[in-house]
Amino acid sequence: MTDNRNPVIGLLGGGQLGRMLCEAANPVGIDIAILDEDNSPAKQAHNTNRHVTGSFKDPSRIRELAAQSDVLSVEIEHVETEVLEDIEKNGVEVKLVDGSTKTHKPPVHPSWRTLRLIQDKYLQKEHFRASGKNIPIAEQVAIEPGPAALESLKQAAARFGLPLMLKARKGSYDGRGNFKVSSEADFEAAIQALGGLSLYAEKWAPFVKELAVMVIRTEDGNGKLKSCVAYPAVETIHEDSICTKVFMPPRGVSDAVCEAARNLATEVIGTLWGRGVFAVEMFLLQDDSLMVNEVAPRPHNSGHYTIEAVPQMSQYKAQLHAVLDLPIPKKLIPRVSSSIMLNVLGGATPDAHLELADLARSTLDEDMDVYLHLYNKASKPSRKIGHITLTSNSSIQDLEVKAKPLIDLVNKIRH
Ligand code: ATP
Ligand code: MG
Ligand code: MG
């Protein structure tokens, strides 16, 4: 445990989300101890002697991290929740300078209960359904394991129609555990592609847009919900199931729908446990109704724009404040009229993105501010290796026109 007066957050995972968390922590003297491989993107951004080398799935390393942290948090939901539960309940032994030992029990935020629930996308949505909060979700059914899977998928197709989405219940990200089943000819390939994983089928959501809302969740001293404060709604564009662009405000979506999205997100996060920022991914349907796709219990790609666009607090600073129980603003209002976030994804060759980075660096425009973030990750096809945030005081439509050269390059790298 720390004898340093700066608070220490022990973070499982050291990718780009952890890196941007460190960038928010550095100027305000918050220490972040990261459990991940040496030289991971987050470790590069924060110098401390508390980093732990190893896998964030390794219980013994997690205990080592806990021993020197005031609170434990995550930058990724795919972690070992059993050890987190045990640490919070029973603590870890820490050695004091006089040689004696004491039990140290750092809390875990968001709660290990939330992480465990969210890890299983099927159970996550069953929880929302059962919450009594009228949270709309796509119809879903668990797929039988093993040899019965094919028959089970056929039954799901008979029930939901085609196309449907076959999904891995656990461990997926950037759409890697999803298989769109468009016709009966896809049944075997779908089961084979996701073979061995625990699966569920989801009715196809014929959405017109995807929206996302970040929510900051706080609790009182007794672990009861204190507040949920929502960031503005954004429009997310996914191509091949990976988020490529984010628009704030959403294009062609009424204020009333954006408000409804924020209210729904607040309801959803109210059903979970622990403090922190959460992303609620939603589908907007033709009739302006909303459906919850999934929740991420951490800072999120759709909230990167808050670093430059929301003056009260970015999603990263909000995560620091929520996890450490520091004050949270009552309102989160952008300082600009519009913002676009473009993901820099690895292209077919390791240097495919360099032209885009060059253009972002060299664009100077009185009506559009350009902020380039590179995560210092090796480039691989479709890997998130950076992002560009654009902000403007013109409309989102005008900003999109201004941003065309950058958007065109983003599209070119993918194709
Ligand atoms: P993330 O990186 O956001 O964690 P993930 O791997 O968990 O992604 P999902 O969010 O389940 O995957 O799905 C990825 C994308 O696939 C969605 O954003 C959406 O574009 C599409 N999608 C998912 N479910 C459905 C559905 N039921 N109907 C239509 N499209 C869907
Ligand atoms: Mg997901
Ligand atoms: Mg998703």
Coordinates of C-alpha atoms and ligand atoms in Angstrom, one line a residue:
M1 CA 0.0 0.0 0.0
T2 CA 1.1 3.5 -0.6
D3 CA 2.9 5.8 1.8
N4 CA 2.9 8.4 -0.9
R5 CA 0.3 11.0 -0.4
N6 CA -0.8 10.9 -4.0
P7 CA -3.7 8.5 -4.5
V8 CA -2.9 5.3 -6.4
I9 CA -5.2 3.7 -8.8
G10 CA -4.2 0.1 -9.7
L11 CA -5.3 -0.4 -13.3
L12 CA -5.8 -3.8 -15.0
G13 CA -4.7 -3.3 -18.6
G14 CA -2.3 -0.8 -20.2
G15 CA -3.7 -0.1 -23.7
Q16 CA -4.8 3.2 -25.2
L17 CA -7.6 3.7 -22.7
G18 CA -5.2 3.4 -19.8
R19 CA -2.7 5.6 -21.7
M20 CA -5.3 8.4 -21.9
L21 CA -6.3 7.8 -18.3
C22 CA -2.6 8.4 -17.4
E23 CA -2.5 11.6 -19.5
A24 CA -5.5 12.9 -17.4
A25 CA -3.8 11.8 -14.2
N26 CA -0.3 13.2 -14.8
P27 CA -1.1 16.9 -14.3
V28 CA -3.2 16.4 -11.2
G29 CA -0.8 14.2 -9.3
I30 CA -2.7 11.0 -9.4
D31 CA -0.6 7.9 -9.6
I32 CA -1.6 4.9 -11.7
A33 CA 0.0 1.5 -11.2
I34 CA -0.5 -0.5 -14.4
L35 CA -0.6 -4.3 -14.7
D36 CA 0.3 -5.2 -18.2
E37 CA 3.4 -6.1 -20.3
D38 CA 6.4 -3.8 -20.0
N39 CA 6.3 -0.8 -22.4
S40 CA 2.5 -1.1 -23.0
P41 CA 1.0 2.1 -24.3
A42 CA -0.2 3.3 -20.9
K43 CA 3.1 2.5 -19.1
Q44 CA 4.9 4.7 -21.6
A45 CA 2.7 7.6 -20.6
H46 CA 3.2 7.4 -16.8
N47 CA 6.3 7.1 -14.8
T48 CA 6.0 5.3 -11.5
N49 CA 7.8 2.5 -9.7
R50 CA 4.5 0.8 -9.0
H51 CA 3.8 -0.7 -12.4
V52 CA 3.5 -4.5 -12.4
T53 CA 4.7 -6.7 -15.3
G54 CA 2.5 -9.5 -16.4
S55 CA -1.0 -10.4 -17.6
F56 CA -4.0 -8.6 -16.2
K57 CA -5.6 -12.1 -16.2
D58 CA -3.0 -13.5 -13.8
P59 CA -4.4 -13.6 -10.2
S60 CA -1.0 -13.4 -8.5
R61 CA 0.0 -10.3 -10.5
I62 CA -3.4 -8.8 -9.7
R63 CA -2.8 -9.3 -6.0
E64 CA 0.6 -7.7 -6.4
L65 CA -1.0 -4.7 -7.9
A66 CA -3.7 -4.6 -5.2
A67 CA -1.1 -4.5 -2.5
Q68 CA 0.1 -1.1 -3.6
S69 CA -3.2 0.5 -4.8
D70 CA -5.8 2.5 -2.9
V71 CA -8.4 1.4 -5.4
L72 CA -8.5 -1.1 -8.3
S73 CA -10.0 -0.3 -11.7
V74 CA -9.9 -1.7 -15.2
E75 CA -9.4 -0.4 -18.8
I76 CA -10.9 -3.6 -20.2
E77 CA -13.8 -5.7 -19.0
H78 CA -12.2 -9.1 -19.9
V79 CA -10.5 -9.6 -16.5
E80 CA -10.5 -12.2 -13.7
T81 CA -13.4 -11.1 -11.5
E82 CA -13.0 -13.9 -8.9
V83 CA -9.7 -12.6 -7.7
L84 CA -11.1 -9.0 -7.6
E85 CA -14.0 -10.2 -5.5
D86 CA -11.7 -12.0 -3.2
I87 CA -9.4 -9.0 -2.8
E88 CA -12.3 -6.7 -2.0
K89 CA -13.8 -9.1 0.5
N90 CA -10.7 -10.6 2.1
G91 CA -7.9 -8.3 1.1
V92 CA -4.2 -8.9 0.4
E93 CA -1.4 -9.2 2.9
V94 CA 1.0 -6.3 2.7
K95 CA 4.4 -6.1 4.4
L96 CA 5.1 -2.9 6.5
V97 CA 8.5 -1.3 6.9
D98 CA 8.9 -2.8 10.4
G99 CA 8.5 -6.3 8.9
S100 CA 5.0 -6.9 10.2
T101 CA 2.1 -7.6 7.8
K102 CA -1.4 -6.2 7.5
T103 CA -4.4 -6.9 5.4
H104 CA -5.2 -4.3 2.8
K105 CA -8.6 -4.3 1.1
P106 CA -8.7 -1.9 -1.8
P107 CA -12.2 -1.4 -3.2
V108 CA -12.8 -2.3 -6.9
H109 CA -14.5 0.3 -9.2
P110 CA -16.6 -0.3 -11.1
S111 CA -17.7 -3.3 -9.0
W112 CA -16.5 -6.8 -9.8
R113 CA -20.2 -7.7 -9.9
T114 CA -20.7 -5.2 -12.8
L115 CA -17.6 -6.5 -14.6
R116 CA -18.7 -10.2 -14.2
L117 CA -22.2 -9.4 -15.5
I118 CA -21.0 -7.3 -18.4
Q119 CA -18.5 -9.9 -19.5
D120 CA -21.3 -12.1 -20.6
K121 CA -23.3 -10.1 -23.1
Y122 CA -26.2 -12.4 -23.0
L123 CA -26.6 -12.2 -19.2
Q124 CA -25.9 -8.5 -19.3
K125 CA -29.0 -8.0 -21.4
E126 CA -31.1 -10.5 -19.4
H127 CA -30.2 -8.3 -16.4
F128 CA -31.5 -5.2 -18.2
R129 CA -34.7 -7.0 -19.2
A130 CA -35.3 -8.2 -15.6
S131 CA -34.5 -4.8 -14.0
G132 CA -38.1 -3.6 -14.3
K133 CA -36.8 -0.4 -15.8
N134 CA -38.3 -0.9 -19.2
I135 CA -34.9 -1.1 -21.0
P136 CA -35.5 -2.1 -24.6
I137 CA -33.1 -4.8 -25.9
A138 CA -33.0 -7.1 -29.0
E139 CA -34.7 -10.4 -28.5
Q140 CA -32.0 -13.0 -27.7
V141 CA -31.6 -16.7 -27.0
A142 CA -28.7 -18.7 -25.7
I143 CA -27.3 -21.3 -28.1
E144 CA -26.8 -24.8 -26.9
P145 CA -23.1 -25.8 -26.6
G146 CA -21.4 -28.6 -28.5
P147 CA -23.0 -30.7 -31.2
A148 CA -26.5 -29.3 -30.4
A149 CA -25.3 -25.8 -31.5
L150 CA -26.4 -26.2 -35.1
E151 CA -29.9 -27.3 -34.3
S152 CA -30.1 -24.6 -31.7
L153 CA -29.1 -21.9 -34.2
K154 CA -31.8 -23.3 -36.7
Q155 CA -34.4 -22.8 -33.9
A156 CA -33.2 -19.3 -33.2
A157 CA -33.5 -18.5 -37.0
A158 CA -37.0 -19.9 -37.0
R159 CA -37.9 -17.7 -34.1
F160 CA -36.2 -14.4 -35.1
G161 CA -36.0 -14.7 -38.9
L162 CA -32.9 -13.9 -40.9
P163 CA -30.6 -12.1 -40.9
L164 CA -29.7 -12.6 -37.2
M165 CA -26.5 -11.9 -35.3
L166 CA -24.7 -14.9 -33.7
K167 CA -22.5 -13.6 -30.9
A168 CA -19.9 -15.0 -28.5
R169 CA -21.2 -14.4 -25.0
K170 CA -17.8 -13.5 -23.7
G171 CA -14.5 -12.0 -24.6
S172 CA -15.4 -10.3 -27.8
Y173 CA -14.5 -6.8 -28.9
D174 CA -14.5 -4.8 -32.1
G175 CA -17.0 -7.3 -33.4
R176 CA -14.6 -10.1 -33.3
G177 CA -17.1 -12.5 -31.7
N178 CA -19.9 -11.6 -34.0
F179 CA -21.1 -13.5 -37.1
K180 CA -24.0 -12.1 -39.2
V181 CA -26.1 -15.1 -40.3
S182 CA -27.8 -14.0 -43.5
S183 CA -29.2 -17.2 -44.9
E184 CA -29.4 -20.9 -44.1
A185 CA -26.2 -21.4 -46.0
D186 CA -24.4 -19.5 -43.3
F187 CA -25.4 -21.8 -40.4
E188 CA -22.5 -24.2 -40.5
A189 CA -19.9 -21.5 -41.2
A190 CA -21.2 -19.4 -38.3
I191 CA -21.0 -22.2 -35.8
Q192 CA -17.6 -23.2 -37.1
A193 CA -16.3 -19.6 -37.0
L194 CA -17.3 -19.2 -33.4
G195 CA -16.9 -22.9 -32.6
G196 CA -16.1 -23.8 -29.1
L197 CA -17.3 -20.5 -27.6
S198 CA -20.4 -20.0 -25.6
L199 CA -22.8 -18.4 -28.0
Y200 CA -26.2 -16.6 -28.2
A201 CA -28.3 -15.4 -31.0
E202 CA -29.7 -11.9 -31.3
K203 CA -32.6 -10.8 -33.5
W204 CA -31.3 -8.4 -36.2
A205 CA -31.8 -4.8 -35.2
P206 CA -32.8 -2.8 -38.4
F207 CA -31.2 0.4 -37.0
V208 CA -31.0 3.6 -38.9
K209 CA -28.1 4.8 -36.7
E210 CA -26.0 3.8 -33.7
L211 CA -25.8 6.2 -30.8
A212 CA -23.7 6.1 -27.6
V213 CA -23.8 7.9 -24.3
M214 CA -21.1 8.0 -21.7
V215 CA -22.4 8.1 -18.1
I216 CA -20.5 8.9 -14.9
R217 CA -21.9 6.8 -12.0
T218 CA -21.2 7.8 -8.4
E219 CA -22.3 6.2 -5.1
D220 CA -22.8 7.4 -1.5
G221 CA -20.7 6.1 1.3
N222 CA -22.9 3.0 1.7
G223 CA -22.5 1.8 -1.9
K224 CA -25.9 3.1 -3.0
L225 CA -26.4 4.9 -6.3
K226 CA -25.8 8.7 -5.8
S227 CA -25.8 10.1 -9.3
C228 CA -25.6 9.3 -13.0
V229 CA -24.5 12.2 -15.1
A230 CA -24.6 11.8 -18.8
Y231 CA -22.4 13.2 -21.5
P232 CA -24.1 14.3 -24.8
A233 CA -25.3 11.6 -27.1
V234 CA -23.1 10.8 -30.1
E235 CA -23.5 9.0 -33.3
T236 CA -21.1 6.1 -33.8
I237 CA -20.3 4.6 -37.2
H238 CA -19.2 1.0 -37.3
E239 CA -17.8 -0.6 -40.4
D240 CA -17.3 -4.4 -40.3
S241 CA -18.4 -4.2 -36.6
I242 CA -15.5 -1.8 -35.7
C243 CA -16.1 1.8 -34.6
T244 CA -14.5 4.0 -37.2
K245 CA -16.1 7.5 -36.6
V246 CA -18.0 9.4 -34.0
F247 CA -20.2 12.5 -34.6
M248 CA -21.3 14.9 -31.9
P249 CA -24.1 15.8 -32.1
P250 CA -25.5 12.9 -34.1
R251 CA -26.4 13.9 -37.7
G252 CA -30.0 14.3 -38.4
V253 CA -31.2 13.2 -35.0
S254 CA -33.6 15.5 -33.0
D255 CA -32.7 16.9 -29.7
A256 CA -35.7 15.0 -28.2
V257 CA -34.1 11.7 -29.3
C258 CA -30.7 12.7 -28.0
E259 CA -32.3 13.5 -24.7
A260 CA -34.2 10.2 -24.7
A261 CA -30.8 8.4 -25.4
R262 CA -29.3 10.2 -22.4
N263 CA -32.2 9.3 -20.2
L264 CA -32.1 5.6 -21.3
A265 CA -28.4 5.5 -20.7
T266 CA -28.8 6.9 -17.2
E267 CA -31.5 4.2 -16.4
V268 CA -29.3 1.5 -17.7
I269 CA -26.2 2.5 -15.7
G270 CA -28.4 3.0 -12.6
T271 CA -29.0 -0.8 -12.6
L272 CA -25.3 -1.6 -12.2
W273 CA -22.9 -1.4 -9.3
G274 CA -19.8 0.7 -8.5
R275 CA -18.3 4.0 -9.5
G276 CA -16.8 5.0 -12.8
V277 CA -17.6 6.0 -16.3
F278 CA -19.7 3.7 -18.5
A279 CA -20.6 3.6 -22.2
V280 CA -24.1 2.7 -23.3
E281 CA -24.2 1.6 -27.0
M282 CA -27.6 1.9 -28.6
F283 CA -29.5 1.4 -31.8
L284 CA -31.8 4.1 -33.1
L285 CA -34.7 2.5 -35.1
Q286 CA -36.8 3.9 -37.9
D287 CA -39.6 5.0 -35.6
D288 CA -37.1 7.0 -33.4
S289 CA -37.2 4.3 -30.6
L290 CA -34.0 3.2 -29.0
M291 CA -32.6 -0.2 -28.1
V292 CA -29.6 -1.0 -25.9
N293 CA -26.9 -2.9 -27.7
E294 CA -24.3 -3.3 -24.9
V295 CA -22.5 -1.5 -22.0
A296 CA -18.8 -1.0 -21.6
P297 CA -17.8 -0.5 -17.9
R298 CA -15.0 2.0 -18.6
P299 CA -13.9 4.9 -20.8
H300 CA -14.9 4.2 -24.4
N301 CA -14.0 5.0 -28.0
S302 CA -17.2 7.0 -28.3
G303 CA -16.0 9.3 -25.5
H304 CA -12.6 10.2 -26.9
Y305 CA -13.9 13.5 -28.2
T306 CA -14.6 14.7 -24.6
I307 CA -10.8 15.2 -24.1
E308 CA -11.0 18.4 -26.2
A309 CA -14.7 19.1 -26.4
V310 CA -16.1 18.9 -22.9
P311 CA -14.5 21.6 -20.6
Q312 CA -15.9 20.5 -17.3
M313 CA -14.2 17.1 -17.5
S314 CA -13.1 14.5 -20.1
Q315 CA -14.3 10.9 -19.7
Y316 CA -10.8 10.1 -18.5
K317 CA -10.7 12.8 -15.8
A318 CA -14.3 11.7 -14.9
Q319 CA -13.0 8.1 -14.5
L320 CA -10.3 9.3 -12.1
H321 CA -12.8 11.4 -10.1
A322 CA -15.5 8.7 -10.0
V323 CA -13.1 5.9 -9.0
L324 CA -11.4 8.1 -6.3
D325 CA -14.7 9.5 -5.1
L326 CA -13.8 13.1 -6.0
P327 CA -16.4 15.6 -7.1
I328 CA -18.3 15.2 -10.4
P329 CA -19.8 18.1 -12.4
K330 CA -23.6 18.2 -12.4
K331 CA -23.7 19.0 -16.1
L332 CA -21.4 18.1 -19.0
I333 CA -21.8 20.7 -21.8
P334 CA -19.5 20.8 -24.8
R335 CA -17.5 24.0 -25.4
V336 CA -18.0 23.6 -29.1
S337 CA -21.0 23.1 -31.4
S338 CA -19.7 20.0 -33.1
S339 CA -17.0 17.4 -33.0
I340 CA -15.9 14.4 -35.1
M341 CA -13.7 11.6 -33.9
L342 CA -11.9 9.5 -36.5
N343 CA -10.2 6.3 -35.5
V344 CA -6.8 5.7 -37.0
L345 CA -6.9 2.0 -37.8
G346 CA -4.0 0.0 -39.0
G347 CA -4.1 -0.5 -42.8
A348 CA -2.9 -3.3 -45.1
T349 CA 0.7 -2.2 -44.7
P350 CA 2.4 -1.0 -41.4
D351 CA 2.8 2.5 -42.8
A352 CA -0.6 2.9 -44.4
H353 CA -1.8 5.4 -41.7
L354 CA 1.2 7.7 -41.9
E355 CA -0.3 9.9 -44.6
L356 CA -3.3 10.4 -42.4
A357 CA -1.2 11.3 -39.4
D358 CA 0.8 13.8 -41.6
L359 CA -2.4 15.4 -42.8
A360 CA -3.7 15.7 -39.3
R361 CA -0.5 17.3 -38.1
S362 CA -0.3 19.8 -41.0
T363 CA -4.0 20.9 -41.1
L364 CA -4.4 24.4 -39.7
D365 CA -7.9 25.8 -40.1
E366 CA -9.5 28.8 -38.4
D367 CA -12.9 27.0 -38.2
M368 CA -11.7 23.5 -37.3
D369 CA -9.3 22.4 -34.5
V370 CA -7.5 19.2 -35.2
Y371 CA -6.1 17.0 -32.3
L372 CA -4.1 13.9 -33.2
H373 CA -3.5 11.1 -30.7
L374 CA -1.2 8.2 -31.6
Y375 CA -1.0 5.4 -29.1
N376 CA 2.5 4.2 -30.1
K377 CA 1.1 0.7 -30.9
A378 CA 2.4 -1.4 -33.7
S379 CA 0.2 -1.2 -36.7
K380 CA -1.8 -4.2 -37.7
P381 CA -4.8 -4.3 -40.1
S382 CA -7.9 -2.9 -38.4
R383 CA -6.1 -2.3 -35.0
K384 CA -6.9 0.9 -33.2
I385 CA -3.6 2.7 -33.2
G386 CA -4.7 6.3 -32.8
H387 CA -7.5 8.8 -33.2
I388 CA -8.1 12.3 -34.5
T389 CA -10.6 14.6 -32.8
L390 CA -11.9 17.6 -34.8
T391 CA -13.9 20.4 -33.1
S392 CA -15.7 23.4 -34.5
N393 CA -18.3 26.0 -33.7
S394 CA -20.0 25.4 -37.0
S395 CA -22.7 22.8 -37.5
I396 CA -21.8 19.1 -37.6
Q397 CA -22.8 19.1 -41.3
D398 CA -20.3 22.0 -42.0
L399 CA -17.6 20.3 -39.9
E400 CA -18.1 17.1 -41.9
V401 CA -17.6 19.0 -45.1
K402 CA -14.4 20.7 -43.7
A403 CA -13.1 17.3 -42.5
K404 CA -13.6 15.7 -45.9
P405 CA -9.9 15.3 -46.8
L406 CA -9.2 13.6 -43.4
I407 CA -12.4 11.4 -43.7
D408 CA -11.4 10.4 -47.2
L409 CA -8.0 9.3 -46.0
V410 CA -9.5 7.3 -43.1
N411 CA -11.7 5.5 -45.7
K412 CA -8.8 5.0 -48.1
I413 CA -6.7 3.2 -45.4
R414 CA -9.6 0.7 -44.8
H415 CA -10.0 -0.2 -48.5
Ligands
ATP1 P1 -17.3 -3.6 -29.0 O1 -15.9 -3.3 -29.6 O2 -18.2 -2.4 -29.1 O3 -17.2 -4.2 -27.6 P2 -18.5 -6.1 -29.7 O4 -17.5 -7.0 -30.3 O5 -18.9 -6.3 -28.3 O6 -18.0 -4.6 -29.9 P3 -21.2 -5.6 -30.5 O7 -21.2 -4.3 -29.9 O8 -22.1 -6.7 -30.0 O9 -19.7 -6.2 -30.6 O10 -21.5 -5.5 -32.1 C1 -20.7 -4.7 -32.9 C2 -21.5 -4.1 -34.0 O11 -22.2 -5.0 -34.8 C3 -22.6 -3.1 -33.5 O12 -22.0 -1.9 -33.1 C4 -23.5 -3.1 -34.7 O13 -23.0 -2.3 -35.7 C5 -23.5 -4.5 -35.1 N1 -24.6 -5.3 -34.4 C6 -24.5 -5.9 -33.2 N2 -25.6 -6.5 -32.9 C7 -26.5 -6.3 -33.9 C8 -27.9 -6.7 -34.1 N3 -28.5 -7.4 -33.2 N4 -28.4 -6.3 -35.2 C9 -27.7 -5.5 -36.2 N5 -26.4 -5.2 -36.0 C10 -25.8 -5.5 -34.9
MG2 MG -18.5 -5.2 -26.6
MG3 MG -20.1 -2.9 -29.1

